[in-house]
Short mmCIF file of C-alpha atoms in Angstrom, two decimals:
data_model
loop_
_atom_site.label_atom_id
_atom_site.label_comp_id
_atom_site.label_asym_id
_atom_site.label_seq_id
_atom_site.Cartn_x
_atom_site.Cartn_y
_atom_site.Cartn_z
CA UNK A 273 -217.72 222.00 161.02
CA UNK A 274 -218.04 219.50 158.51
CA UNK A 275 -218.57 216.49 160.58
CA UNK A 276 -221.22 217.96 161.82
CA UNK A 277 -223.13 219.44 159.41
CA UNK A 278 -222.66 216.72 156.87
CA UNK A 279 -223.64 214.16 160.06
CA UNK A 280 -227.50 213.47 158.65
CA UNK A 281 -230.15 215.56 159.94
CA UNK A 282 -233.23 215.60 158.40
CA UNK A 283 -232.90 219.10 157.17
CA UNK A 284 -236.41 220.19 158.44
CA UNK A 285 -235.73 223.95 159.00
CA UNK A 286 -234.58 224.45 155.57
CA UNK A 287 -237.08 222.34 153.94
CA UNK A 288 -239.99 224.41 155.56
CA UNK A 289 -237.75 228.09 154.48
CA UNK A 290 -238.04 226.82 150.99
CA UNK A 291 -241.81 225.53 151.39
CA UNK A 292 -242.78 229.14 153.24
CA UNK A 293 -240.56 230.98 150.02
CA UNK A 294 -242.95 228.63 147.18
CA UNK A 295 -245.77 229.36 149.10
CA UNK A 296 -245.48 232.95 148.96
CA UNK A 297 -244.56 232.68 144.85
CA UNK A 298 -240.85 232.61 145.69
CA UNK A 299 -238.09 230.43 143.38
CA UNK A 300 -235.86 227.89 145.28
CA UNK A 301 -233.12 230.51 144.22
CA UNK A 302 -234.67 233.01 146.43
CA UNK A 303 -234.43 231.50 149.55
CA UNK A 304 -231.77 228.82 149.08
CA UNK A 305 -228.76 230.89 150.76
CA UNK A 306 -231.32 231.21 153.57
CA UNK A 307 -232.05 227.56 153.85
CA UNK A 308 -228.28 226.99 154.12
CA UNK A 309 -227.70 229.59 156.93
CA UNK A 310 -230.30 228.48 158.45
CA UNK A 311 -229.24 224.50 159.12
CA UNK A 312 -225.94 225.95 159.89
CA UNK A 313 -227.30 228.06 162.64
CA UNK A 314 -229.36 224.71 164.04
CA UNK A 315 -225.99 222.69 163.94
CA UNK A 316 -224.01 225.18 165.81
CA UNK A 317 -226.91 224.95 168.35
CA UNK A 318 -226.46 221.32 168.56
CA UNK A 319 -222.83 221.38 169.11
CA UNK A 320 -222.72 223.91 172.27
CA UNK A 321 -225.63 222.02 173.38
CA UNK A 322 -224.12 218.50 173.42
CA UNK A 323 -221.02 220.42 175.31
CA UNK A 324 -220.45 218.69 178.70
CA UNK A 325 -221.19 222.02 180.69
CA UNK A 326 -224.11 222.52 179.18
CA UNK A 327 -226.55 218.68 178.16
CA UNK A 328 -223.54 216.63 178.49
CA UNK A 329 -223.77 214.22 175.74
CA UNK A 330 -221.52 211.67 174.60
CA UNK A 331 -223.45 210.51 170.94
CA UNK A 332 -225.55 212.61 168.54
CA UNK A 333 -227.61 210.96 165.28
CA UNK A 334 -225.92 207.77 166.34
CA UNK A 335 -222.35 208.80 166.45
CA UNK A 336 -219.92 210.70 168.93
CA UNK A 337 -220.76 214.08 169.75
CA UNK A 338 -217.70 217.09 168.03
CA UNK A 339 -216.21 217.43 171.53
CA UNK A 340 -215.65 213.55 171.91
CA UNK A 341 -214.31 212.99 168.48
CA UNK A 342 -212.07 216.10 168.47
CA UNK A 343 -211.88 218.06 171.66
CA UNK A 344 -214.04 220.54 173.63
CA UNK A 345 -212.19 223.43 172.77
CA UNK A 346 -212.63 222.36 168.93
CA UNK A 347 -216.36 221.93 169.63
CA UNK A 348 -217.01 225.96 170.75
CA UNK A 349 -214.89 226.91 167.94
CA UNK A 350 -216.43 225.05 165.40
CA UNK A 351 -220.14 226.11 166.55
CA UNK A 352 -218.83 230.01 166.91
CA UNK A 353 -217.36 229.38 163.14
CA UNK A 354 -220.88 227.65 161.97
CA UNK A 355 -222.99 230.69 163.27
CA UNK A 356 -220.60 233.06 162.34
CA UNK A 357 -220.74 231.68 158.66
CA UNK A 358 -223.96 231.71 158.59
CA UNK A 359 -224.38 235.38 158.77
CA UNK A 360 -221.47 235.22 155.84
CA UNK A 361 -223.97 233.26 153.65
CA UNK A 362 -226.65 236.06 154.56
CA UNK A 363 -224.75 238.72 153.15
CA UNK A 364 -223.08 237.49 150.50
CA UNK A 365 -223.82 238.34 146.68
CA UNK A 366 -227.40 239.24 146.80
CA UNK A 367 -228.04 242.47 148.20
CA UNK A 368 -231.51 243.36 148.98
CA UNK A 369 -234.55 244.51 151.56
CA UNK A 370 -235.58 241.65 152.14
CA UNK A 371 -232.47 239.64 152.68
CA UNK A 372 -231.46 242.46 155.58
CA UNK A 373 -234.48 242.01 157.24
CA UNK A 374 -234.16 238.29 157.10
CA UNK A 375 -230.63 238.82 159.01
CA UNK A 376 -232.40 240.88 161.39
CA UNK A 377 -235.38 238.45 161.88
CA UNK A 378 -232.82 235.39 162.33
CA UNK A 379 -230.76 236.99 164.60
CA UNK A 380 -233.55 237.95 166.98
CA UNK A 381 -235.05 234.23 166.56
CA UNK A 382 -231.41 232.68 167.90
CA UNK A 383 -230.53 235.78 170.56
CA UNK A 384 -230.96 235.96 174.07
CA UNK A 385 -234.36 236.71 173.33
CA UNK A 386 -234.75 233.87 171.15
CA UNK A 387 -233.00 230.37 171.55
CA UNK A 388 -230.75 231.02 173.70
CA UNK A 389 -232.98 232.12 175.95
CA UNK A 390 -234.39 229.36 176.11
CA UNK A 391 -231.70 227.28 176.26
CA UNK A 392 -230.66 229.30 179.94
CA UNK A 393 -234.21 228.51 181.22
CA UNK A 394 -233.55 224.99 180.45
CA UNK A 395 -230.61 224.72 181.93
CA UNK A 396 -231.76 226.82 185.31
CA UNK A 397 -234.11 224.54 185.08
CA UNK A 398 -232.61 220.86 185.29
CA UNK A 399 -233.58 218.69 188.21
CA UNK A 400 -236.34 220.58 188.94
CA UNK A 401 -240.03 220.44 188.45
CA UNK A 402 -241.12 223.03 186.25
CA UNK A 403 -244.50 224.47 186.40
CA UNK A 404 -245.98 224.01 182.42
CA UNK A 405 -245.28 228.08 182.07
CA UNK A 406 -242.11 227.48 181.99
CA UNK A 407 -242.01 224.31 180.26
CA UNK A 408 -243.87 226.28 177.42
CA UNK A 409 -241.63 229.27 178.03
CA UNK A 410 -238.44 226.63 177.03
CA UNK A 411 -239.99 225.19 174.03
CA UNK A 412 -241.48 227.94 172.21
CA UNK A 413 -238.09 229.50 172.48
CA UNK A 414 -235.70 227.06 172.04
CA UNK A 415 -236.83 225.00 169.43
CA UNK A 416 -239.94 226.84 168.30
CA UNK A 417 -238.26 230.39 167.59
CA UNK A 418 -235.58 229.24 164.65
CA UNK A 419 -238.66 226.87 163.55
CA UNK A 420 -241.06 229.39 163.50
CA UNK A 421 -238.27 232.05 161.96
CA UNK A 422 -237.39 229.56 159.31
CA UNK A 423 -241.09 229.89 157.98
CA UNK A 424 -240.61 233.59 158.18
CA UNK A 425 -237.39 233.62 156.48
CA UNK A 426 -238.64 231.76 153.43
CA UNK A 427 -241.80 233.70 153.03
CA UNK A 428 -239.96 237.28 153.64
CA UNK A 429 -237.70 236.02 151.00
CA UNK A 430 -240.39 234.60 148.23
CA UNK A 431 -241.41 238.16 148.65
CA UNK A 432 -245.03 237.24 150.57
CA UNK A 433 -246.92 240.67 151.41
CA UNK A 434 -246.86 241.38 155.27
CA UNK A 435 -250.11 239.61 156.15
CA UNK A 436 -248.76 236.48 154.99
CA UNK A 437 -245.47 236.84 156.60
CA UNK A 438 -247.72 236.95 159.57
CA UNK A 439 -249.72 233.75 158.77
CA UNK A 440 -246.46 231.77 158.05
CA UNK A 441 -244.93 232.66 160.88
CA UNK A 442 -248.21 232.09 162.87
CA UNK A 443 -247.86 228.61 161.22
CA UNK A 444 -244.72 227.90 162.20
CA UNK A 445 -245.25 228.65 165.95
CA UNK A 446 -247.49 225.64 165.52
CA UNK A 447 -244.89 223.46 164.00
CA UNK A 448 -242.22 224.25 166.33
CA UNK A 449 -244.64 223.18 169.44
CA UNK A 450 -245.94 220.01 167.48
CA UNK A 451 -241.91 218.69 166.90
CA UNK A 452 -240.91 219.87 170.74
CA UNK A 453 -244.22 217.67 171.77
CA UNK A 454 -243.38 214.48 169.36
CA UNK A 455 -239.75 215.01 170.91
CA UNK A 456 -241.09 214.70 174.10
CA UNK A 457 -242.70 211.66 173.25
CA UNK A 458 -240.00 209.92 171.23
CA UNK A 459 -237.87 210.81 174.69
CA UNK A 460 -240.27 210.43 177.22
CA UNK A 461 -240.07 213.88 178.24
CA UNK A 462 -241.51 217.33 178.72
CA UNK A 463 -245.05 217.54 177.49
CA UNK A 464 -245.31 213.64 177.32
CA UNK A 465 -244.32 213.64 181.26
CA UNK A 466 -246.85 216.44 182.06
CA UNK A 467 -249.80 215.12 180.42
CA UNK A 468 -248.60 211.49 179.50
CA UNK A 469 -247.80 209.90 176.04
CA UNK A 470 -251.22 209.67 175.04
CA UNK A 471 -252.35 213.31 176.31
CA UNK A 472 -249.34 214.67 174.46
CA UNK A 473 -250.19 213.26 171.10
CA UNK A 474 -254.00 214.30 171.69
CA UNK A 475 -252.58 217.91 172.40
CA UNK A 476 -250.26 217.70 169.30
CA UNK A 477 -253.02 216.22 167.02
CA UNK A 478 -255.22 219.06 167.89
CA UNK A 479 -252.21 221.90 167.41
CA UNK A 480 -251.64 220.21 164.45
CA UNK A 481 -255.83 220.88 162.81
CA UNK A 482 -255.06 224.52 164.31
CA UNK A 483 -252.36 224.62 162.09
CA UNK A 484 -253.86 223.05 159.20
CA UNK A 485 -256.57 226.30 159.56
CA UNK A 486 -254.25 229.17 159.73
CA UNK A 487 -252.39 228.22 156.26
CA UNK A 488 -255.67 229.13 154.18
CA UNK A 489 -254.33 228.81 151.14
CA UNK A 490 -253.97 226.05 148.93
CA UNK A 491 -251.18 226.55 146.58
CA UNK A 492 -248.21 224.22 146.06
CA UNK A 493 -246.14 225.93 148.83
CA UNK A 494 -249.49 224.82 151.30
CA UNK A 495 -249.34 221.61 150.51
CA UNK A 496 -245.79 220.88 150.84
CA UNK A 497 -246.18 222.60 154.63
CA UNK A 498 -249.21 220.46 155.24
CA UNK A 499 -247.16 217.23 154.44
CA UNK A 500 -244.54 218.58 156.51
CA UNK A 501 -246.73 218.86 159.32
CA UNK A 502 -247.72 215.51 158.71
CA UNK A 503 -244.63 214.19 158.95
CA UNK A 504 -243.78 216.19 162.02
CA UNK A 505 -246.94 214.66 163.80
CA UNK A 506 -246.15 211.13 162.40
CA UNK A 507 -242.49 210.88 164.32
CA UNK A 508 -244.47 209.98 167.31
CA UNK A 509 -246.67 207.50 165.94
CA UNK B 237 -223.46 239.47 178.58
CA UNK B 238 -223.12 242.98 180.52
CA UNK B 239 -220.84 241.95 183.29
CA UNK B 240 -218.29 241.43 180.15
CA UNK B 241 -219.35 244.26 178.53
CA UNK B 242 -219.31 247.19 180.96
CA UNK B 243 -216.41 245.33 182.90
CA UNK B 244 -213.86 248.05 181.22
CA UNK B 245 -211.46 247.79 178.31
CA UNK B 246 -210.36 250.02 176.04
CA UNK B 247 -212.88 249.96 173.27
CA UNK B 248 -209.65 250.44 170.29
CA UNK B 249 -212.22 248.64 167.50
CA UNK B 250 -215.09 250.76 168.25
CA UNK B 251 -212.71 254.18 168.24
CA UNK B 252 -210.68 253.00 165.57
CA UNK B 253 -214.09 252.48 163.50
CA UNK B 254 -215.16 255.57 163.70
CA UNK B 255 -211.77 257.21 163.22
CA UNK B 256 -212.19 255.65 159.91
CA UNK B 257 -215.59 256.37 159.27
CA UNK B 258 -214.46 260.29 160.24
CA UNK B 259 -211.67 259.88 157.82
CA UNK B 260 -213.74 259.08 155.05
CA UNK B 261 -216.06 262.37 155.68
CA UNK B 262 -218.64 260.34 157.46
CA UNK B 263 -220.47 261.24 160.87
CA UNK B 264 -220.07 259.56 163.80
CA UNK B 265 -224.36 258.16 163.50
CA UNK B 266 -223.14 256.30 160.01
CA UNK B 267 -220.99 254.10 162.20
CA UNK B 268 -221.90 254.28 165.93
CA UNK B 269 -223.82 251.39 165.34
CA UNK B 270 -220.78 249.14 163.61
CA UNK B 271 -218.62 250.40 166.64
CA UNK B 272 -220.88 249.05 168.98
CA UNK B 273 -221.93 245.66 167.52
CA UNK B 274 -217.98 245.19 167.03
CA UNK B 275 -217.01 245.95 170.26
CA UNK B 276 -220.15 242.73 171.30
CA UNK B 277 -218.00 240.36 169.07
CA UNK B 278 -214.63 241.46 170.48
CA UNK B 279 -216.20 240.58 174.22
CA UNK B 280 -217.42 237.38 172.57
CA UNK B 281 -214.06 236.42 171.74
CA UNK B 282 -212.72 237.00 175.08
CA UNK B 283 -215.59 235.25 176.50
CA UNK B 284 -214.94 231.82 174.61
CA UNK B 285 -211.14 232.60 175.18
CA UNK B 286 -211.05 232.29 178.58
CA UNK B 287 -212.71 228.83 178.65
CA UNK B 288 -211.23 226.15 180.63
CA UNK B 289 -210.93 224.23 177.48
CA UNK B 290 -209.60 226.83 175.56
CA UNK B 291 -206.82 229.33 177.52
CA UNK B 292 -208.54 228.55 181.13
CA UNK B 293 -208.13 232.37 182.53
CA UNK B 294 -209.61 232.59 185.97
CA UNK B 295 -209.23 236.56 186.04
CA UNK B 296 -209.97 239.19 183.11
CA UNK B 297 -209.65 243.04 183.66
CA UNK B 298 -209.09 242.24 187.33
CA UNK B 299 -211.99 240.95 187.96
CA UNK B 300 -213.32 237.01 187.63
CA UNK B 301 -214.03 235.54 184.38
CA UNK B 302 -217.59 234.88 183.28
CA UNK B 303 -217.47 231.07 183.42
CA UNK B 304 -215.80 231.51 187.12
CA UNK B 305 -218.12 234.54 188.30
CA UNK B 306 -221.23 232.43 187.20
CA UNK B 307 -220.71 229.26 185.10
CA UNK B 308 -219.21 227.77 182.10
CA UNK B 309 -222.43 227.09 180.31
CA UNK B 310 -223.44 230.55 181.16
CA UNK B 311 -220.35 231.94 179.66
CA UNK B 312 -220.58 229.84 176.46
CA UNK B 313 -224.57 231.09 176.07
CA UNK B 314 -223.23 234.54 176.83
CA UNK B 315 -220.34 235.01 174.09
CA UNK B 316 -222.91 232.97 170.89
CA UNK B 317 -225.61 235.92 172.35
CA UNK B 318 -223.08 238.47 172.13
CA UNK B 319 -221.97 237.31 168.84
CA UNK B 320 -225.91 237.12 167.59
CA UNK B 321 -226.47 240.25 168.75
CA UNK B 322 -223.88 241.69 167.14
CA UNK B 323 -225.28 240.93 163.80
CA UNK B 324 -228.80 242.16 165.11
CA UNK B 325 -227.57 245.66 165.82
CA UNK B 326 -225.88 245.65 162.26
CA UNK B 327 -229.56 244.74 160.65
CA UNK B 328 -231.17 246.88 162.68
CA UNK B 329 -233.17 250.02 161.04
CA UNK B 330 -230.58 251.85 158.66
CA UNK B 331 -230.92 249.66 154.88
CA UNK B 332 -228.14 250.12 152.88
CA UNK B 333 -225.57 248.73 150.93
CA UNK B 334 -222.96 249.59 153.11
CA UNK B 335 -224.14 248.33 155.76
CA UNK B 336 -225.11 245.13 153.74
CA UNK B 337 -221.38 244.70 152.97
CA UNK B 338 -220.36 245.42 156.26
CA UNK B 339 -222.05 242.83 157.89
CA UNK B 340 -220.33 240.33 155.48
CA UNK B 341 -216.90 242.05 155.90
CA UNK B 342 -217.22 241.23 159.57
CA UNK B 343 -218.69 237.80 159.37
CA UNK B 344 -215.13 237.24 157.19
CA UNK B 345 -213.11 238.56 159.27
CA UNK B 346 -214.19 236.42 162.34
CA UNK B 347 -214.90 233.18 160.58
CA UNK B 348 -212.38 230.18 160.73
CA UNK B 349 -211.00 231.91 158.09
CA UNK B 350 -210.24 234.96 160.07
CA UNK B 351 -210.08 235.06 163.81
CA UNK B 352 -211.53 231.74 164.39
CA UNK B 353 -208.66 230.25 162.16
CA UNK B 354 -206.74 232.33 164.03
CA UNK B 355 -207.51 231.30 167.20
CA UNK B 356 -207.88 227.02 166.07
CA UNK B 357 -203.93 227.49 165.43
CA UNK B 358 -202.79 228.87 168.65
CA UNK B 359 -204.45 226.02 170.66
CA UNK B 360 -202.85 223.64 168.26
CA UNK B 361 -199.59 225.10 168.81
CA UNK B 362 -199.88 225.20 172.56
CA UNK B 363 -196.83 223.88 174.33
CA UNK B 364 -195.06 223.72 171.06
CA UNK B 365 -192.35 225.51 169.42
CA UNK B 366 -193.66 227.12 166.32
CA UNK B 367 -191.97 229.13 163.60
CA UNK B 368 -191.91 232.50 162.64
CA UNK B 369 -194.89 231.98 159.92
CA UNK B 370 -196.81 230.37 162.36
CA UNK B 371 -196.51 233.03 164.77
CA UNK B 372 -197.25 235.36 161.93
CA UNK B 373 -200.45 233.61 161.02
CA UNK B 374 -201.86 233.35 164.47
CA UNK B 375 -201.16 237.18 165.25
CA UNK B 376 -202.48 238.29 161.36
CA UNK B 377 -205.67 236.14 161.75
CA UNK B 378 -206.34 235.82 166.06
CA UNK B 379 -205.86 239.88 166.49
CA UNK B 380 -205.14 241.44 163.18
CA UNK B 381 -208.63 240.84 161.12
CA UNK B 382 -210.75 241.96 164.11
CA UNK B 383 -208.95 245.42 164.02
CA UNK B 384 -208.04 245.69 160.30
CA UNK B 385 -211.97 244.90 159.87
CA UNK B 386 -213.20 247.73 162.37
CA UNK B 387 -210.82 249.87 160.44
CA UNK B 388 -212.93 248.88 157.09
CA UNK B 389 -216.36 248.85 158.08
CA UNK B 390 -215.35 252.00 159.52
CA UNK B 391 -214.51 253.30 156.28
CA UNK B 392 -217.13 251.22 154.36
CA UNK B 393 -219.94 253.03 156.78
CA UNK B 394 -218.04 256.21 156.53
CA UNK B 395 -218.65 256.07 152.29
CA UNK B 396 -214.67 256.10 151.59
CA UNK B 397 -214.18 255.51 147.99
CA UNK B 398 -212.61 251.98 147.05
CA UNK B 399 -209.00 252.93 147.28
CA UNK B 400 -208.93 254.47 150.77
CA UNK B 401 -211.09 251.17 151.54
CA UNK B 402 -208.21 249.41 150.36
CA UNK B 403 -205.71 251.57 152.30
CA UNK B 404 -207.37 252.10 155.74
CA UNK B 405 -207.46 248.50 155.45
CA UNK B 406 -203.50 247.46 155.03
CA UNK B 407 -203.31 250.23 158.04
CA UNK B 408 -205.33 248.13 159.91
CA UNK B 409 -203.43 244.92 159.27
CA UNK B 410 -200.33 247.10 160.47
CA UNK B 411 -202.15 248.53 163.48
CA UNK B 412 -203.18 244.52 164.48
CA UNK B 413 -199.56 243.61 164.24
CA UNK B 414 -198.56 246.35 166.19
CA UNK B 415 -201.17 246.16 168.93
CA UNK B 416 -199.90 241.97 169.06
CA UNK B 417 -196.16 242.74 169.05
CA UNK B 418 -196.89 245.36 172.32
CA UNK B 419 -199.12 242.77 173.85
CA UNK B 420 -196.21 239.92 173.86
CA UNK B 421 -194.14 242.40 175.31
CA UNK B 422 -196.04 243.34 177.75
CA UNK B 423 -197.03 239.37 178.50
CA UNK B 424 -193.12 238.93 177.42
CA UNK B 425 -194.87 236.00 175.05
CA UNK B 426 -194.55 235.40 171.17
CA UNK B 427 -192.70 238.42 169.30
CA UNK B 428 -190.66 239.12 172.64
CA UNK B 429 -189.66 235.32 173.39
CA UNK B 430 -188.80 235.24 169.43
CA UNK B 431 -187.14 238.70 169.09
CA UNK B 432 -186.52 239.81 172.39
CA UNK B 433 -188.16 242.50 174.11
CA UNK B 434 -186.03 245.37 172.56
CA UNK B 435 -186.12 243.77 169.47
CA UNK B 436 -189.87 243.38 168.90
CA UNK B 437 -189.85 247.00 169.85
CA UNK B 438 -187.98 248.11 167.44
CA UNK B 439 -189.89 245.97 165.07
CA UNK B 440 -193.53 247.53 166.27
CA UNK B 441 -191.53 251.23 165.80
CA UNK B 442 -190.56 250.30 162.34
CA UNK B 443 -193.81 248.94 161.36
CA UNK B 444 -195.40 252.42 163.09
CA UNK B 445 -193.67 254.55 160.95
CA UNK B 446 -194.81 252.19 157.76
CA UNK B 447 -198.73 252.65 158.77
CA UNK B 448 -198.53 256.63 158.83
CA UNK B 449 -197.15 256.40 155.64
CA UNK B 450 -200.38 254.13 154.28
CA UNK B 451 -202.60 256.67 156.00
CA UNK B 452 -201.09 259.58 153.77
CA UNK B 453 -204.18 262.03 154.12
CA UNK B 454 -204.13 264.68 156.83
CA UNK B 455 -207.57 265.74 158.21
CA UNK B 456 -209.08 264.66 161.52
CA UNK B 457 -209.44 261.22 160.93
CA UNK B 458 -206.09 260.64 159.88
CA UNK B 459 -204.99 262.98 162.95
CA UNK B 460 -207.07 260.21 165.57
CA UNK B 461 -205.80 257.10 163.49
CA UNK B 462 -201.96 258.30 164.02
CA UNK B 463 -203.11 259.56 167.86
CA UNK B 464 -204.68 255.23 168.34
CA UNK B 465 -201.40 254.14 166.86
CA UNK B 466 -198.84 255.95 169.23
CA UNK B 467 -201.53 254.54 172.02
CA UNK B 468 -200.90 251.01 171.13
CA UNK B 469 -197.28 252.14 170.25
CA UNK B 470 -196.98 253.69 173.87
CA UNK B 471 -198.47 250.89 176.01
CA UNK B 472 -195.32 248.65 175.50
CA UNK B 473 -193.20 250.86 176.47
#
């Protein structure tokens, strides 16, 4: 669990909880737990996706994936134990409203509805050309749902009133398509081999003034998700 | 995820949480929905189990095992959506504090700290001769805190006051010892390689009569949580 999670990763989910929970009038201390669950949740994603059943892949953030340091059986434990802890972190101490509806949120964001829905489309999906339905259908699920529920967690948390929540998480649909089309890029894949490099960074430069339009507001908690964006967009300069 | 599910079994967590929930003067509604999401993250665990990295079972309940029926990556997708879903039923509608504590009481009891540790030890020990304590901690920790925590959140849900918390609890750690001891002698494994098959049933009967002595109170839930313990009792015979 620790190699893993302590492995690098540039921490974007939590960063944008946190910027969504200051954007609503939140304290770090509000949504901190969150954060934490929340990168936990996207490393035990990473793990059982780097299993060889599943992507197959020998390195990850320039070192060997769990299952080839350790073993494979070590590898679904540890990413059962990550999201399992996760929900720990949820529920410990602080007991309140918002925090169970934050468990509730998350756990729809990762379920079969969520993530790992996505993730079986993928996978039904390798070696074969995919129609840009389905390409979308992937994405906004697998990487955009815990993105976009991130945002959501943080605001719910900072206490936002509901048509906020809505904005944020409005928002963050936008972000998680922007990162899955400047992956694409950096990898040559997806998006960038549907409409080309250069199409893809049009389409994510234009998502990307969408976004800019649906945050409205101007605080400190805006700003901090407009340089996030930013720096989302910039990967795939 | 339902070709586990509705593939049989005998659903002992669920009953046994409501038996405690009953026992503590609750209704059946105040825990229906803890019985169900633990009886998800029991089929989880059985799901990951029978891995071909982990104990490589080709047949469960008579039938084929998920990863053999469809596919490995299917099966490791289906047990982390059982798991997540588990902990979306528990968030679901009903707000409380119980049910706030319940959900961590359960993320506990299956974290590597509970059945994950649990289950990290018996693949370590594979093929190896192990000790009594190590027996003893893979039994307590692989099987015991699933079914001492139904037994709890049972009660927990059911609005038990602390101290019959406390003692449905130690029950429960009984009850998981029990329902191990019975299983090695049915699978003449563990206990019954250690004890002999005579011997670790005179163990489970002398650890029987123990657990209706924790239980002490007489109404209906007590009645059901002696009735599940002569059923797990009964099986090795």
């Amino acid at each position: 669990m620790r190699y893993t999670v302590f492995s690098g990763g540039k921490r974007i989910r939590p960063i944008l909880c946190l910027a969504a929970c200051q954007s609503a009038g939140g304290k770090d201390s509000d949504a901190i737990d969150v954060a934490c669950a929340i990168e936990l949740i996207h490393n035990y994603s990473l793990i059982h996706d780097d299993l060889p059943s599943i992507d197959d892949d020998d390195t990850r953030r320039g070192e060997p994936t769990l299952h080839k340091k350790f073993s494979e059986s070590t590898a679904i434990l540890a990413g059962d134990a990550l999201l399992t802890l996760s929900f720990g972190i949820l529920s410990k101490d602080s007991f309140s409203k918002r925090r169970f509806r934050v468990i509730n949120e998350l756990s729809h964001a990762i379920s079969s509805f969520g993530m790992i829905g996505g993730q079986v489309v993928d996978i039904q999906s390798k070696n074969k050309d995919i129609d840009t339905a389905t390409l979308n259908y992937i994405n906004i699920h697998k990487t955009g749902m815990l993105i976009a529920a991130s945002l959501k967690a943080g605001a719910i948390s900072g206490g936002a009133k509901e048509s906020d929540v809505k904005r944020i998480f409005k928002f963050g649909e936008y972000a998680g398509l922007i990162f899955q089309i400047v992956d694409d890029i950096l990898d040559n894949d997806g998006y960038a081999k549907m409409l080309g490099r250069q199409g893809a960074y049009i389409e994510a430069q234009r998502l990307t003034q969408e976004a800019r339009l649906i945050l409205k507001s101007s605080g400190r908690g805006a700003r901090v998700l407009n340089a996030i964006l930013e720096f989302i967009l910039k990967r795939g300069y």
